[in-house]
mmCIF file of N, CA and C in Angstrom:
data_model
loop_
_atom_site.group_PDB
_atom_site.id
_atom_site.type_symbol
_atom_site.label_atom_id
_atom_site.label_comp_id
_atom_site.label_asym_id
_atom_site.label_seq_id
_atom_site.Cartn_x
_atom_site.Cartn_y
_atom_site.Cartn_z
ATOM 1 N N UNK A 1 -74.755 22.625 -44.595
ATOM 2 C CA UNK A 1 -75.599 23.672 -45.153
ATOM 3 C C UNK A 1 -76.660 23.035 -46.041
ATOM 4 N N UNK A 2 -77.763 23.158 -45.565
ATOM 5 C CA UNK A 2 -79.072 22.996 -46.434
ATOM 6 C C UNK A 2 -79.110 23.321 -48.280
ATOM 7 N N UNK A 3 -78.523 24.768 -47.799
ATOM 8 C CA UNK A 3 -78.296 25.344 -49.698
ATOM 9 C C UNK A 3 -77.365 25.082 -50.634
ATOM 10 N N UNK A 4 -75.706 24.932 -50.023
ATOM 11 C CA UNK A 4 -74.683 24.057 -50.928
ATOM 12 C C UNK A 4 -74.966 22.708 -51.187
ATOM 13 N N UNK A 5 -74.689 22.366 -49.660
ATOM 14 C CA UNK A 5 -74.638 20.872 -48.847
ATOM 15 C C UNK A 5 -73.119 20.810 -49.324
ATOM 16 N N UNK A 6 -72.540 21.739 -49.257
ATOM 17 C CA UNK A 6 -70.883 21.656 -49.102
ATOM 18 C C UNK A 6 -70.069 22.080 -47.788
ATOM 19 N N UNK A 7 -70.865 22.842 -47.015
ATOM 20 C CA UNK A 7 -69.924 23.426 -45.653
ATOM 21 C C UNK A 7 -71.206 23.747 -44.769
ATOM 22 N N UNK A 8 -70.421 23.482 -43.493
ATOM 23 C CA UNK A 8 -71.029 23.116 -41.887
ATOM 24 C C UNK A 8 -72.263 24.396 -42.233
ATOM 25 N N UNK A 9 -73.359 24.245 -41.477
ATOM 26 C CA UNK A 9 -74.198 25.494 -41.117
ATOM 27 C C UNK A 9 -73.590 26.228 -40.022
ATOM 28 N N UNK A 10 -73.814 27.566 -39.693
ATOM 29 C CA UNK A 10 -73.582 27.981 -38.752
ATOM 30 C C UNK A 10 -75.025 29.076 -38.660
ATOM 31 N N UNK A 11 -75.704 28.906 -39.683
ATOM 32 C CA UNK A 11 -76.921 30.087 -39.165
ATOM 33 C C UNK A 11 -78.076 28.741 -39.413
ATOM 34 N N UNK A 12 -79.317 29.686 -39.391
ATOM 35 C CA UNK A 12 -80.498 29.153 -39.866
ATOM 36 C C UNK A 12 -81.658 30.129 -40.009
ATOM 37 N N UNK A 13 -82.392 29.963 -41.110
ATOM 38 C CA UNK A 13 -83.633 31.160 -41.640
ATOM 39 C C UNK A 13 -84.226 30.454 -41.176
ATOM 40 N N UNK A 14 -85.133 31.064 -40.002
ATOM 41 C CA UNK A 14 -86.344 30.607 -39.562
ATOM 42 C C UNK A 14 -87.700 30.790 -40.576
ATOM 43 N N UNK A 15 -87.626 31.484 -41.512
ATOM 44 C CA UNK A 15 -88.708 31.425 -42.482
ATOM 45 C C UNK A 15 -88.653 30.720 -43.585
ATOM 46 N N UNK A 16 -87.569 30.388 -44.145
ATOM 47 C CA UNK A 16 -87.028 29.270 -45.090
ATOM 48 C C UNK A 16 -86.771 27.614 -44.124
ATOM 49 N N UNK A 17 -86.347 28.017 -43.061
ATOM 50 C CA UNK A 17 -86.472 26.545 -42.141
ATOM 51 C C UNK A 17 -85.429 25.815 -42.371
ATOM 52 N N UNK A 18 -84.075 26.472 -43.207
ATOM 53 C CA UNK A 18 -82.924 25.906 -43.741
ATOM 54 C C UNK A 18 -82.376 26.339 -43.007
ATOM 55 N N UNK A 19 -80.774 25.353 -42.660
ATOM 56 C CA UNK A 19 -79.819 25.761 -42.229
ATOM 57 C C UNK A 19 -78.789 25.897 -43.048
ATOM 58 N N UNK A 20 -77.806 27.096 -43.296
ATOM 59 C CA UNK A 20 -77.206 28.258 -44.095
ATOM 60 C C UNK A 20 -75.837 28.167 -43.254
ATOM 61 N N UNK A 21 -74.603 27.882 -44.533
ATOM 62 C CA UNK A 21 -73.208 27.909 -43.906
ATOM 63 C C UNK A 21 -72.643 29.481 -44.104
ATOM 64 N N UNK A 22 -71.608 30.094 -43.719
ATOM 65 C CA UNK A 22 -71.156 31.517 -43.494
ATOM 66 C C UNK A 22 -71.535 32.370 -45.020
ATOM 67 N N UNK A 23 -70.970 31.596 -46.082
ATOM 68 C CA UNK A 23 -71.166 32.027 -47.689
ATOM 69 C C UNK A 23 -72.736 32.152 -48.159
ATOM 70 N N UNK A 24 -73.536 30.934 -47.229
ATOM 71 C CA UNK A 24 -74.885 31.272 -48.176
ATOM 72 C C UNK A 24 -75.806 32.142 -47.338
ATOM 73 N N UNK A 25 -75.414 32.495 -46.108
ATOM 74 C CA UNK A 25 -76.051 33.518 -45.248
ATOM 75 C C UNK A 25 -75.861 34.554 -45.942
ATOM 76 N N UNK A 26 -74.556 35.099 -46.226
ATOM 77 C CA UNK A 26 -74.314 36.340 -46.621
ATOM 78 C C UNK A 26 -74.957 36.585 -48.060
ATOM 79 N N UNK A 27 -75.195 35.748 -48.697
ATOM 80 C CA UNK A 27 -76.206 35.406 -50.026
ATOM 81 C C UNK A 27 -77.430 36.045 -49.252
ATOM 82 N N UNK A 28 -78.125 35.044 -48.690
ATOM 83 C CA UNK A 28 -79.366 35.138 -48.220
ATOM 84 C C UNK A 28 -79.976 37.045 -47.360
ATOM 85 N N UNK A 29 -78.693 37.198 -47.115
ATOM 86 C CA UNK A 29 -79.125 38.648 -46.509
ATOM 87 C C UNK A 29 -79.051 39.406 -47.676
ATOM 88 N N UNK A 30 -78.306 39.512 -48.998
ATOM 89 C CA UNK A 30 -78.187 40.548 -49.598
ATOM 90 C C UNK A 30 -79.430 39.779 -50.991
ATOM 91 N N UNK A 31 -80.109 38.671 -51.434
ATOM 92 C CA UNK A 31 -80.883 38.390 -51.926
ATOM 93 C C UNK A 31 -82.128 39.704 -51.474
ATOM 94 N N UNK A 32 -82.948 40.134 -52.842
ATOM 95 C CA UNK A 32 -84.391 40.934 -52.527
ATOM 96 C C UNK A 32 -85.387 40.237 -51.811
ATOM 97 N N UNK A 33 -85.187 38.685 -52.113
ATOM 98 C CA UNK A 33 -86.728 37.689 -51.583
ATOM 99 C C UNK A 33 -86.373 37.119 -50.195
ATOM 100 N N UNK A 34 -84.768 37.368 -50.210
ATOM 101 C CA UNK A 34 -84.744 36.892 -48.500
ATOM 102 C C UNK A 34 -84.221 37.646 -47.468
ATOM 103 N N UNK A 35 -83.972 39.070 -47.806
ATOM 104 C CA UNK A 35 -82.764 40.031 -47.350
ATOM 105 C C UNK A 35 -83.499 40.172 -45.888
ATOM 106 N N UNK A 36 -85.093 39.932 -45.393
ATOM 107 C CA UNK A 36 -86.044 40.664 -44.625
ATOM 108 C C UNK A 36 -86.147 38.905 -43.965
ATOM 109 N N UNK A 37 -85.532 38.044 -44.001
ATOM 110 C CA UNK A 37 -85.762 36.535 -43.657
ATOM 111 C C UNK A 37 -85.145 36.815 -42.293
ATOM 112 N N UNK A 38 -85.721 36.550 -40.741
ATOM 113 C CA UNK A 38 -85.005 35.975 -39.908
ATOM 114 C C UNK A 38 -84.080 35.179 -39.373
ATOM 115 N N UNK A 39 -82.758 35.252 -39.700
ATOM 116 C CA UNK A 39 -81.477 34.578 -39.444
ATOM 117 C C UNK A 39 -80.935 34.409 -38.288
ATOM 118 N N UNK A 40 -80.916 33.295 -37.470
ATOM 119 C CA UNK A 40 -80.090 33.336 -36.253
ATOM 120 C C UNK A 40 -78.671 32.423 -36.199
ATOM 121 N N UNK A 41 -78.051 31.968 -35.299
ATOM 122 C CA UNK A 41 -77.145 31.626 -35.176
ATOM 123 C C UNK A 41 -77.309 30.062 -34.668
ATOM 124 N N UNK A 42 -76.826 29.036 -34.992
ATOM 125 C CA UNK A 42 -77.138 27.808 -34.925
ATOM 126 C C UNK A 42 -77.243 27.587 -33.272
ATOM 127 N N UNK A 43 -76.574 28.316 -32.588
ATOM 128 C CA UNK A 43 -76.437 27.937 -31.351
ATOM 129 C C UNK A 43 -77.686 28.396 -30.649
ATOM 130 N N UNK A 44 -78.140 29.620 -30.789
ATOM 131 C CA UNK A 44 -79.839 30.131 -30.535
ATOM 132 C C UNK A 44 -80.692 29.270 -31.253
ATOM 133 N N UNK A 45 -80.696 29.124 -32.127
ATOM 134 C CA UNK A 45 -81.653 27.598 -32.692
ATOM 135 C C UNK A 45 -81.644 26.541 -32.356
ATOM 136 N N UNK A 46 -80.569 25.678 -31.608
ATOM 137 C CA UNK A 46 -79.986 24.949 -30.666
ATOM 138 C C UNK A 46 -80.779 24.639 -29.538
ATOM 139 N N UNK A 47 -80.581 25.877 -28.753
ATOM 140 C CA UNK A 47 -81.710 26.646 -27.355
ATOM 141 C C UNK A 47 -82.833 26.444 -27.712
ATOM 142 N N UNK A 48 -83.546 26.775 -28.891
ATOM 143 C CA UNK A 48 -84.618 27.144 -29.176
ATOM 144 C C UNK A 48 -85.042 25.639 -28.823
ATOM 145 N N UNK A 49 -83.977 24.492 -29.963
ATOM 146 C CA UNK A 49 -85.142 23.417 -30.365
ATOM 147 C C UNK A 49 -84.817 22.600 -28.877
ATOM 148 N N UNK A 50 -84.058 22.776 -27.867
ATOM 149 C CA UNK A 50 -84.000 22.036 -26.266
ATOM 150 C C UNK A 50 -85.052 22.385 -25.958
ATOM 151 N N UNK A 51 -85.336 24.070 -25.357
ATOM 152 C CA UNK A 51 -86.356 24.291 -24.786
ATOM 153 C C UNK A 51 -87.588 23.691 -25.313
ATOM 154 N N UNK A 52 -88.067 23.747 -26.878
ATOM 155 C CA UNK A 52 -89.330 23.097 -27.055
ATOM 156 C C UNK A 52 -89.421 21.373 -26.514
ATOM 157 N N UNK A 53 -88.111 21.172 -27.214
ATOM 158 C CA UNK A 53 -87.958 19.116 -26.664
ATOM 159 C C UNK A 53 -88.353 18.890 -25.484
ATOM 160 N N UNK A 54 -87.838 19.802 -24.250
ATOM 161 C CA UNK A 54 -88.113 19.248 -23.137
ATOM 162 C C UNK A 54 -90.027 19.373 -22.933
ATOM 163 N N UNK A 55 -90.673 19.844 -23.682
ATOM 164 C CA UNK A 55 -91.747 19.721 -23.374
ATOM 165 C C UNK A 55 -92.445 17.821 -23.886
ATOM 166 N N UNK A 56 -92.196 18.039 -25.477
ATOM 167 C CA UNK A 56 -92.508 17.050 -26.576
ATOM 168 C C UNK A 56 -91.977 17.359 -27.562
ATOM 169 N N UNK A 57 -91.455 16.288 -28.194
ATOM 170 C CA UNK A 57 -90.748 16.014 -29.481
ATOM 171 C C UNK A 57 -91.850 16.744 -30.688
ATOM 172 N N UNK A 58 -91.068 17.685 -31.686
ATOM 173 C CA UNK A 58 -91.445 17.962 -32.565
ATOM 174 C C UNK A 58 -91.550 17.142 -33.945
ATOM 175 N N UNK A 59 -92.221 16.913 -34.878
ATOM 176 C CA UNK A 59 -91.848 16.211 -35.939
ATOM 177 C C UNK A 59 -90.916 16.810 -36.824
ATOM 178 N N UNK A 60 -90.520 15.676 -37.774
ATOM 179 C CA UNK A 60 -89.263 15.912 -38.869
ATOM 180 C C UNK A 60 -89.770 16.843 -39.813
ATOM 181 N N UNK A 61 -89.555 18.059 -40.047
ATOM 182 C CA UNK A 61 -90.205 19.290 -41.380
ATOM 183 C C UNK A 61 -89.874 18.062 -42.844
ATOM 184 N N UNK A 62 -89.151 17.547 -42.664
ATOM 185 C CA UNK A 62 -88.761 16.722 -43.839
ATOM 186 C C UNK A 62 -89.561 15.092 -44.178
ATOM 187 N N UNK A 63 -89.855 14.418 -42.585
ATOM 188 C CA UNK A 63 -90.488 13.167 -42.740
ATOM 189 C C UNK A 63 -91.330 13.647 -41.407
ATOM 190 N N UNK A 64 -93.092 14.127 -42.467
ATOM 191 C CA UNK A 64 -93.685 14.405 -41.568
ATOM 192 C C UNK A 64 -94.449 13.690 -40.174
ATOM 193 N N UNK A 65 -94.233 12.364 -40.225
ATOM 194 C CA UNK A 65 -94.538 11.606 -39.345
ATOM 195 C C UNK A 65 -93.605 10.982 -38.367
ATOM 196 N N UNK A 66 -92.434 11.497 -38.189
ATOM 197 C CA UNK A 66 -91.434 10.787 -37.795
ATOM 198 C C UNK A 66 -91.161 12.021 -36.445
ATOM 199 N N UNK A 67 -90.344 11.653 -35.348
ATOM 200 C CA UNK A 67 -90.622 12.817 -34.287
ATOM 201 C C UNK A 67 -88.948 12.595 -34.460
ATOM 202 N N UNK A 68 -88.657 13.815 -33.847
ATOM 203 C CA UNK A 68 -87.127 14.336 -33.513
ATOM 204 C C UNK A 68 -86.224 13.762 -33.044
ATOM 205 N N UNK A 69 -85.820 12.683 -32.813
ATOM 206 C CA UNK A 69 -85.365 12.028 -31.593
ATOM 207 C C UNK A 69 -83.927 12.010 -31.203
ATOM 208 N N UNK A 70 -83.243 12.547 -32.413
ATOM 209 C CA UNK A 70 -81.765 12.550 -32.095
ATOM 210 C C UNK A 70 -81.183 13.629 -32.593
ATOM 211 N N UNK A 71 -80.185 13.960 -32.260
ATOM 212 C CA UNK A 71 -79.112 15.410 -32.733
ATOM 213 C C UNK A 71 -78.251 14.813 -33.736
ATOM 214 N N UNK A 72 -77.774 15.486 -34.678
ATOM 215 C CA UNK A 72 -76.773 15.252 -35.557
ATOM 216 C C UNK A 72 -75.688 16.038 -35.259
ATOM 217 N N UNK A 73 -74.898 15.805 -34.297
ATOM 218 C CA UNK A 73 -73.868 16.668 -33.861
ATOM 219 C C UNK A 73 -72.826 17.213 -35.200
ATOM 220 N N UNK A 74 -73.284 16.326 -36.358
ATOM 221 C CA UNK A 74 -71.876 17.156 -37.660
ATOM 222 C C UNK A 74 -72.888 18.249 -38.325
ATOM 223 N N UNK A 75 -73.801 18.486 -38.525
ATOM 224 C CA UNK A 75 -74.765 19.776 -38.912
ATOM 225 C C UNK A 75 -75.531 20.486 -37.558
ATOM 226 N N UNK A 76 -75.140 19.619 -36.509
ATOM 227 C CA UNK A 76 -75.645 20.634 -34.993
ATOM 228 C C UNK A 76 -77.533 21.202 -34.891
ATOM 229 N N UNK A 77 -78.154 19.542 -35.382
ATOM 230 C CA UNK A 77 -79.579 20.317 -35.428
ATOM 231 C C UNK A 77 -80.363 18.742 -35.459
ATOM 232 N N UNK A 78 -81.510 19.103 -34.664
ATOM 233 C CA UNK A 78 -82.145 17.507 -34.686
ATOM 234 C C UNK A 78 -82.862 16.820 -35.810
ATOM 235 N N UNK A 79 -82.533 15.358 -36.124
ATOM 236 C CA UNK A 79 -82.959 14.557 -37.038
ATOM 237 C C UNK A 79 -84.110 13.297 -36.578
ATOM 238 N N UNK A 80 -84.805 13.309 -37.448
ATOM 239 C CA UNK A 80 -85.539 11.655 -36.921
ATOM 240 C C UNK A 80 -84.907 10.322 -37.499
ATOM 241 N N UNK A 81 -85.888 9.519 -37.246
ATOM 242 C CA UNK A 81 -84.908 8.197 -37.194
ATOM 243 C C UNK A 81 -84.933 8.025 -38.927
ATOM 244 N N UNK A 82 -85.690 8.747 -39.681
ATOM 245 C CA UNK A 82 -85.410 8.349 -41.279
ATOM 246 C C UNK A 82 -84.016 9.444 -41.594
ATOM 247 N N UNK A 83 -83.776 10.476 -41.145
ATOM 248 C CA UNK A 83 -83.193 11.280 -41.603
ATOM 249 C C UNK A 83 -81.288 10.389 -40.866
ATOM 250 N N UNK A 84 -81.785 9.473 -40.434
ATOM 251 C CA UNK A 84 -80.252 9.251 -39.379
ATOM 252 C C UNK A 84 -79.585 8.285 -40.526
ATOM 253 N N UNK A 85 -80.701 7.535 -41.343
ATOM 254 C CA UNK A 85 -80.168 6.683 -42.842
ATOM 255 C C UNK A 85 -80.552 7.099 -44.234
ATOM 256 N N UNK A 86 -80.930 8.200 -44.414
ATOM 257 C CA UNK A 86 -80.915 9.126 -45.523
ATOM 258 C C UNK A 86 -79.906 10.473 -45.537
ATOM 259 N N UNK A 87 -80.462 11.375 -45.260
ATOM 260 C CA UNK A 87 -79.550 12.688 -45.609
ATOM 261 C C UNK A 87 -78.197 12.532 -44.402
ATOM 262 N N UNK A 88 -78.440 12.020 -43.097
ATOM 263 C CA UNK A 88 -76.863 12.444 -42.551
ATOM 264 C C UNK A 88 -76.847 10.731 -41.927
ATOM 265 N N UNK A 89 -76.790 9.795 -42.807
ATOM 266 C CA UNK A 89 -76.045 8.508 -42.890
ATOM 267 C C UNK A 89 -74.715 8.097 -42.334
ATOM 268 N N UNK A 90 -73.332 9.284 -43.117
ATOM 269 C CA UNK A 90 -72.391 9.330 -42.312
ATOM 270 C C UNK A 90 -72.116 10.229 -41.274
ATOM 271 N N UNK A 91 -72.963 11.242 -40.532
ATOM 272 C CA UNK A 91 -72.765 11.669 -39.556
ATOM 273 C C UNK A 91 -73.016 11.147 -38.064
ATOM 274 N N UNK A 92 -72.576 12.154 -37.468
ATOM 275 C CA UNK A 92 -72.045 11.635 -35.984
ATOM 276 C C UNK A 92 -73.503 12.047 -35.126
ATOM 277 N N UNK A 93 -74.275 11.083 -34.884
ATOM 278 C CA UNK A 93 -75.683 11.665 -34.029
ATOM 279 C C UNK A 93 -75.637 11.169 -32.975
ATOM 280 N N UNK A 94 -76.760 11.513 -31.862
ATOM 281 C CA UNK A 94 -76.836 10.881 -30.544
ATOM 282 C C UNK A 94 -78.302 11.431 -30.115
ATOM 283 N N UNK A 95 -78.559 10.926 -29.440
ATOM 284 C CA UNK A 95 -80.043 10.882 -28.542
ATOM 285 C C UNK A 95 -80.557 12.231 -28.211
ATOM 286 N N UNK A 96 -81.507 13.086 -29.124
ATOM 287 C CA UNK A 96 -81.562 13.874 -28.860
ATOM 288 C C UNK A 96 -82.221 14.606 -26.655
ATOM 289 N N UNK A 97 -82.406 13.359 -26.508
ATOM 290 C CA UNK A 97 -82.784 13.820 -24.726
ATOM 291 C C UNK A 97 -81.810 13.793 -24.199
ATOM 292 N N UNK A 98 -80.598 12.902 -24.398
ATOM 293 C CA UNK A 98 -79.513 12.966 -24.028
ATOM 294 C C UNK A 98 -78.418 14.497 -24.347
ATOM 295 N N UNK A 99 -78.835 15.033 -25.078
ATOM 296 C CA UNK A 99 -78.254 17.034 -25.454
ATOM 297 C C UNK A 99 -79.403 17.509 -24.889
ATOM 298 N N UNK A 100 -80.450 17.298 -24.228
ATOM 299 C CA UNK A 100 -81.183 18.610 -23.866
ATOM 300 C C UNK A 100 -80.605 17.359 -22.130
ATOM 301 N N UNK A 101 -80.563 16.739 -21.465
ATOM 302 C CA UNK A 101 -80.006 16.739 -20.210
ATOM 303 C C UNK A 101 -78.744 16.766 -19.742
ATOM 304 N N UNK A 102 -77.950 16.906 -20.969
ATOM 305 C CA UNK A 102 -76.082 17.151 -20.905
ATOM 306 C C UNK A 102 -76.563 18.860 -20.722
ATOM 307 N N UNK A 103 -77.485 19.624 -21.261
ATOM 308 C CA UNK A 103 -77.318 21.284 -21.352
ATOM 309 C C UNK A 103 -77.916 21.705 -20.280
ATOM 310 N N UNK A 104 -78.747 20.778 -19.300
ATOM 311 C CA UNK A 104 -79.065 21.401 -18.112
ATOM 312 C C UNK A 104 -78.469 20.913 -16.628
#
């Protein structure tokens, strides 16, 4: 989760651009400034970010010059190559072309 950074995401605010574990969703819907925020489910955000990959790699919202290139399978959402030795260091990643041709 983007907002603890204590437990897995399972949503994500597409207008905040964070990914949100079960406790801070339910925050985020009953908050006044975010109650009207688009929330989906990690697995539709998932879809979302294959379908764009298979066109061209998006860049990192976090390291704006860096392109997408791998999945972080322990937060379930793509990282670039700075984010693979900064924020998820000990997580479990893999090639992000390699999850968009395992899903088709």
């Amino acid at each position: 989760c983007g907002v603890c950074e204590e437990h897995v995401a399972n949503h994500y605010c597409v207008v905040c651009a964070e990914f949100l574990c079960k406790n801070c969703t339910r925050v985020h819907r009953l908050l006044k400034t975010t109650r009207n925020h688009e929330v989906t489910g990690v697995a539709e955000r998932k879809e979302l970010l294959i379908t764009k990959t298979s066109s061209s790699l998006p860049t990192c919202p976090k390291h704006k010059y860096e392109k997408l290139k791998f999945y972080c399978e322990t937060c379930q959402h793509p990282i670039c190559r700075d984010c693979t030795v900064l924020q998820h260091k000990d997580h479990k990643y893999v090639l992000l072309t390699d999850v968009v041709r395992d899903v088709r």
